[in-house]
PDB file of C-alpha atoms in Angstrom:
ATOM      1  CA  MET T   1     115.799  44.584 -46.799  1.00  0.00           C
ATOM      2  CA  LEU T   2     116.203  47.084 -49.626  1.00  0.00           C
ATOM      3  CA  SER T   3     112.555  46.183 -50.745  1.00  0.00           C
ATOM      4  CA  VAL T   4     111.271  46.855 -47.133  1.00  0.00           C
ATOM      5  CA  ILE T   5     113.099  50.387 -47.324  1.00  0.00           C
ATOM      6  CA  GLN T   6     111.741  50.986 -50.687  1.00  0.00           C
ATOM      7  CA  LYS T   7     108.205  50.179 -49.588  1.00  0.00           C
ATOM      8  CA  TRP T   8     108.428  52.473 -46.432  1.00  0.00           C
ATOM      9  CA  ALA T   9     110.005  55.373 -48.428  1.00  0.00           C
ATOM     10  CA  SER T  10     107.219  55.199 -50.921  1.00  0.00           C
ATOM     11  CA  PHE T  11     104.581  55.105 -48.069  1.00  0.00           C
ATOM     12  CA  VAL T  12     105.948  58.513 -46.928  1.00  0.00           C
ATOM     13  CA  ARG T  13     106.995  60.033 -50.628  1.00  0.00           C
ATOM     14  CA  PHE T  14     110.510  60.329 -49.412  1.00  0.00           C
ATOM     15  CA  SER T  15     111.397  61.393 -53.053  1.00  0.00           C
ATOM     16  CA  HIS T  16     109.186  64.415 -52.142  1.00  0.00           C
ATOM     17  CA  THR T  17     111.156  64.807 -49.034  1.00  0.00           C
ATOM     18  CA  VAL T  18     114.169  65.232 -51.054  1.00  0.00           C
ATOM     19  CA  PHE T  19     112.726  67.523 -53.422  1.00  0.00           C
ATOM     20  CA  ALA T  20     111.778  69.804 -50.345  1.00  0.00           C
ATOM     21  CA  LEU T  21     115.139  69.923 -48.805  1.00  0.00           C
ATOM     22  CA  PRO T  22     116.864  72.872 -50.791  1.00  0.00           C
ATOM     23  CA  PHE T  23     113.740  74.911 -49.358  1.00  0.00           C
ATOM     24  CA  ALA T  24     114.473  73.837 -45.969  1.00  0.00           C
ATOM     25  CA  LEU T  25     118.364  74.564 -46.184  1.00  0.00           C
ATOM     26  CA  ALA T  26     117.587  77.840 -48.107  1.00  0.00           C
ATOM     27  CA  ALA T  27     115.501  78.845 -44.960  1.00  0.00           C
ATOM     28  CA  MET T  28     118.461  77.935 -42.882  1.00  0.00           C
ATOM     29  CA  LEU T  29     121.061  79.945 -44.927  1.00  0.00           C
ATOM     30  CA  VAL T  30     118.707  82.796 -44.616  1.00  0.00           C
ATOM     31  CA  ALA T  31     118.245  82.712 -40.838  1.00  0.00           C
ATOM     32  CA  ALA T  32     122.080  82.127 -40.431  1.00  0.00           C
ATOM     33  CA  ARG T  33     122.680  85.076 -42.480  1.00  0.00           C
ATOM     34  CA  ASP T  34     120.924  87.426 -40.044  1.00  0.00           C
ATOM     35  CA  SER T  35     122.921  85.863 -37.072  1.00  0.00           C
ATOM     36  CA  ARG T  36     126.434  84.508 -37.621  1.00  0.00           C
ATOM     37  CA  GLY T  37     126.799  82.980 -41.018  1.00  0.00           C
ATOM     38  CA  TRP T  38     127.212  79.396 -41.793  1.00  0.00           C
ATOM     39  CA  PRO T  39     125.865  77.464 -38.820  1.00  0.00           C
ATOM     40  CA  GLY T  40     128.555  74.932 -39.042  1.00  0.00           C
ATOM     41  CA  TRP T  41     128.214  71.105 -40.245  1.00  0.00           C
ATOM     42  CA  LYS T  42     126.767  69.891 -36.912  1.00  0.00           C
ATOM     43  CA  VAL T  43     123.728  72.170 -37.127  1.00  0.00           C
ATOM     44  CA  PHE T  44     123.195  71.476 -40.826  1.00  0.00           C
ATOM     45  CA  GLY T  45     123.073  67.803 -40.036  1.00  0.00           C
ATOM     46  CA  LEU T  46     120.426  68.387 -37.174  1.00  0.00           C
ATOM     47  CA  ILE T  47     118.054  70.699 -39.475  1.00  0.00           C
ATOM     48  CA  LEU T  48     118.460  67.880 -42.151  1.00  0.00           C
ATOM     49  CA  ALA T  49     117.429  65.292 -39.566  1.00  0.00           C
ATOM     50  CA  ALA T  50     114.578  67.697 -38.199  1.00  0.00           C
ATOM     51  CA  MET T  51     113.293  68.320 -41.735  1.00  0.00           C
ATOM     52  CA  VAL T  52     113.193  64.641 -42.725  1.00  0.00           C
ATOM     53  CA  CYS T  53     111.657  63.589 -39.375  1.00  0.00           C
ATOM     54  CA  ALA T  54     108.865  66.230 -39.691  1.00  0.00           C
ATOM     55  CA  ARG T  55     107.776  65.390 -43.135  1.00  0.00           C
ATOM     56  CA  THR T  56     107.933  61.743 -42.496  1.00  0.00           C
ATOM     57  CA  CYS T  57     105.584  62.367 -39.462  1.00  0.00           C
ATOM     58  CA  ALA T  58     103.456  64.535 -41.638  1.00  0.00           C
ATOM     59  CA  MET T  59     103.088  62.251 -44.527  1.00  0.00           C
ATOM     60  CA  ALA T  60     102.544  58.992 -41.939  1.00  0.00           C
ATOM     61  CA  PHE T  61      99.687  61.189 -40.329  1.00  0.00           C
ATOM     62  CA  ASN T  62      98.325  61.965 -43.799  1.00  0.00           C
ATOM     63  CA  ARG T  63      98.177  58.416 -45.187  1.00  0.00           C
ATOM     64  CA  ILE T  64      96.560  57.116 -41.840  1.00  0.00           C
ATOM     65  CA  VAL T  65      93.583  59.858 -41.845  1.00  0.00           C
ATOM     66  CA  ASP T  66      93.121  59.507 -45.270  1.00  0.00           C
ATOM     67  CA  ARG T  67      92.974  55.609 -45.472  1.00  0.00           C
ATOM     68  CA  LYS T  68      89.197  55.224 -45.709  1.00  0.00           C
ATOM     69  CA  PHE T  69      89.086  58.090 -48.524  1.00  0.00           C
ATOM     70  CA  ASP T  70      92.041  56.473 -50.223  1.00  0.00           C
ATOM     71  CA  ALA T  71      90.238  52.815 -50.300  1.00  0.00           C
ATOM     72  CA  LEU T  72      87.217  54.534 -51.925  1.00  0.00           C
ATOM     73  CA  ASN T  73      89.135  56.259 -54.719  1.00  0.00           C
ATOM     74  CA  PRO T  74      90.150  54.383 -57.637  1.00  0.00           C
ATOM     75  CA  ARG T  75      93.177  56.454 -58.175  1.00  0.00           C
ATOM     76  CA  THR T  76      94.270  56.107 -54.474  1.00  0.00           C
ATOM     77  CA  GLN T  77      92.984  52.720 -53.546  1.00  0.00           C
ATOM     78  CA  ASN T  78      96.317  50.894 -54.237  1.00  0.00           C
ATOM     79  CA  ARG T  79      98.277  52.932 -51.542  1.00  0.00           C
ATOM     80  CA  HIS T  80      99.909  51.140 -48.840  1.00  0.00           C
ATOM     81  CA  LEU T  81      97.095  51.278 -46.076  1.00  0.00           C
ATOM     82  CA  PRO T  82      94.091  50.536 -48.136  1.00  0.00           C
ATOM     83  CA  ALA T  83      96.156  47.949 -50.001  1.00  0.00           C
ATOM     84  CA  GLY T  84      97.162  46.372 -46.763  1.00  0.00           C
ATOM     85  CA  THR T  85     100.728  46.216 -47.548  1.00  0.00           C
ATOM     86  CA  ILE T  86     101.630  48.279 -44.897  1.00  0.00           C
ATOM     87  CA  SER T  87      99.839  47.549 -41.393  1.00  0.00           C
ATOM     88  CA  MET T  88      98.265  50.300 -39.517  1.00  0.00           C
ATOM     89  CA  ALA T  89     100.092  49.458 -36.527  1.00  0.00           C
ATOM     90  CA  GLY T  90     103.378  50.014 -38.364  1.00  0.00           C
ATOM     91  CA  ALA T  91     101.943  53.271 -39.876  1.00  0.00           C
ATOM     92  CA  ILE T  92     101.075  54.615 -36.576  1.00  0.00           C
ATOM     93  CA  MET T  93     104.545  53.612 -35.097  1.00  0.00           C
ATOM     94  CA  LEU T  94     106.273  55.357 -37.836  1.00  0.00           C
ATOM     95  CA  CYS T  95     104.394  58.581 -37.092  1.00  0.00           C
ATOM     96  CA  ILE T  96     105.132  58.289 -33.496  1.00  0.00           C
ATOM     97  CA  LEU T  97     108.812  57.568 -33.889  1.00  0.00           C
ATOM     98  CA  SER T  98     109.311  60.101 -36.669  1.00  0.00           C
ATOM     99  CA  GLY T  99     107.471  62.841 -34.471  1.00  0.00           C
ATOM    100  CA  ALA T 100     109.818  61.802 -31.528  1.00  0.00           C
ATOM    101  CA  GLY T 101     112.926  62.190 -33.615  1.00  0.00           C
ATOM    102  CA  LEU T 102     112.221  65.397 -34.385  1.00  0.00           C
ATOM    103  CA  MET T 103     111.726  66.507 -30.931  1.00  0.00           C
ATOM    104  CA  ALA T 104     114.822  64.669 -29.871  1.00  0.00           C
ATOM    105  CA  VAL T 105     116.637  66.576 -33.002  1.00  0.00           C
ATOM    106  CA  SER T 106     115.150  69.861 -31.632  1.00  0.00           C
ATOM    107  CA  CYS T 107     116.286  69.187 -28.301  1.00  0.00           C
ATOM    108  CA  PHE T 108     120.147  69.198 -29.945  1.00  0.00           C
ATOM    109  CA  LEU T 109     119.525  72.731 -31.635  1.00  0.00           C
ATOM    110  CA  ASN T 110     118.537  74.561 -28.790  1.00  0.00           C
ATOM    111  CA  ALA T 111     115.501  74.878 -26.063  1.00  0.00           C
ATOM    112  CA  LEU T 112     113.412  77.034 -27.844  1.00  0.00           C
ATOM    113  CA  CYS T 113     113.313  74.616 -31.112  1.00  0.00           C
ATOM    114  CA  PHE T 114     112.652  72.007 -28.541  1.00  0.00           C
ATOM    115  CA  TYR T 115     109.687  73.850 -26.891  1.00  0.00           C
ATOM    116  CA  LEU T 116     108.192  74.694 -30.118  1.00  0.00           C
ATOM    117  CA  SER T 117     108.732  71.102 -31.775  1.00  0.00           C
ATOM    118  CA  PRO T 118     105.204  70.283 -30.504  1.00  0.00           C
ATOM    119  CA  VAL T 119     103.422  73.117 -32.006  1.00  0.00           C
ATOM    120  CA  ALA T 120     105.312  72.159 -35.143  1.00  0.00           C
ATOM    121  CA  LEU T 121     103.961  68.602 -35.140  1.00  0.00           C
ATOM    122  CA  VAL T 122     100.582  69.584 -34.617  1.00  0.00           C
ATOM    123  CA  THR T 123     100.890  72.314 -37.124  1.00  0.00           C
ATOM    124  CA  ILE T 124     102.125  70.103 -40.040  1.00  0.00           C
ATOM    125  CA  CYS T 125      99.957  67.150 -38.952  1.00  0.00           C
ATOM    126  CA  PHE T 126      96.881  69.618 -38.702  1.00  0.00           C
ATOM    127  CA  TYR T 127      97.530  70.464 -42.541  1.00  0.00           C
ATOM    128  CA  SER T 128      96.551  67.014 -43.547  1.00  0.00           C
ATOM    129  CA  LEU T 129      92.964  67.632 -42.130  1.00  0.00           C
ATOM    130  CA  THR T 130      92.370  71.365 -43.447  1.00  0.00           C
ATOM    131  CA  LYS T 131      91.403  69.759 -46.889  1.00  0.00           C
ATOM    132  CA  ARG T 132      88.279  68.507 -45.366  1.00  0.00           C
ATOM    133  CA  PHE T 133      87.012  72.039 -44.117  1.00  0.00           C
ATOM    134  CA  THR T 134      88.377  74.618 -46.359  1.00  0.00           C
ATOM    135  CA  ASP T 135      89.536  75.624 -49.776  1.00  0.00           C
ATOM    136  CA  TYR T 136      92.381  77.431 -48.547  1.00  0.00           C
ATOM    137  CA  THR T 137      94.589  74.525 -47.502  1.00  0.00           C
ATOM    138  CA  HIS T 138      97.621  75.866 -49.058  1.00  0.00           C
ATOM    139  CA  VAL T 139      97.263  79.167 -47.428  1.00  0.00           C
ATOM    140  CA  PHE T 140      97.476  77.346 -44.256  1.00  0.00           C
ATOM    141  CA  SER T 141     100.563  75.725 -45.386  1.00  0.00           C
ATOM    142  CA  ALA T 142     102.347  78.840 -46.343  1.00  0.00           C
ATOM    143  CA  SER T 143     101.307  80.259 -42.899  1.00  0.00           C
ATOM    144  CA  ARG T 144     103.287  77.580 -41.305  1.00  0.00           C
ATOM    145  CA  TRP T 145     106.544  79.030 -42.820  1.00  0.00           C
ATOM    146  CA  ARG T 146     106.226  82.452 -41.175  1.00  0.00           C
ATOM    147  CA  TRP T 147     107.153  81.249 -37.915  1.00  0.00           C
ATOM    148  CA  ARG T 148     109.645  78.516 -38.503  1.00  0.00           C
ATOM    149  CA  ARG T 149     112.618  80.958 -38.054  1.00  0.00           C
ATOM    150  CA  SER T 150     111.815  81.583 -34.685  1.00  0.00           C
ATOM    151  CA  GLY T 151     114.368  78.808 -33.499  1.00  0.00           C
ATOM    152  CA  HIS T 152     116.948  80.131 -35.415  1.00  0.00           C
ATOM    153  CA  GLY T 153     119.504  80.919 -32.601  1.00  0.00           C
ATOM    154  CA  TRP T 154     120.804  77.395 -32.773  1.00  0.00           C
ATOM    155  CA  ARG T 155     122.800  77.289 -29.632  1.00  0.00           C
TER     156      ARG T 155
END
């Protein structure tokens, strides 16, 4: 069981998700400063869950769309999909379930978060494709952060 969890965590680079958490939580604190202060443990947990779901969806999507390129590159040919250690169906299911998880969690934050969650999903997944047509992928990535505070009303 532990090896299965480790395999899936490695597939979506969960260690990078943990690294990104302080940035998401810092944004939460900045947004909370502008409204009521500390949003409470429930909202904290929901934001944590939303961030993990969003990043898992984005990483799974990235692995899916890059699998053919990864198979051709000696540095990446041993990744899970090209190597066959994770099935394509499993990867797609993880992507769908984590996207649905983000939408479900956002529903508990507030209506605006829920209504914007499909936009967030398209944006974070589209980022994986920008490297194919622009050298400014990171500019696109940074632009996503500008509108994330739009759902900071929380209740």
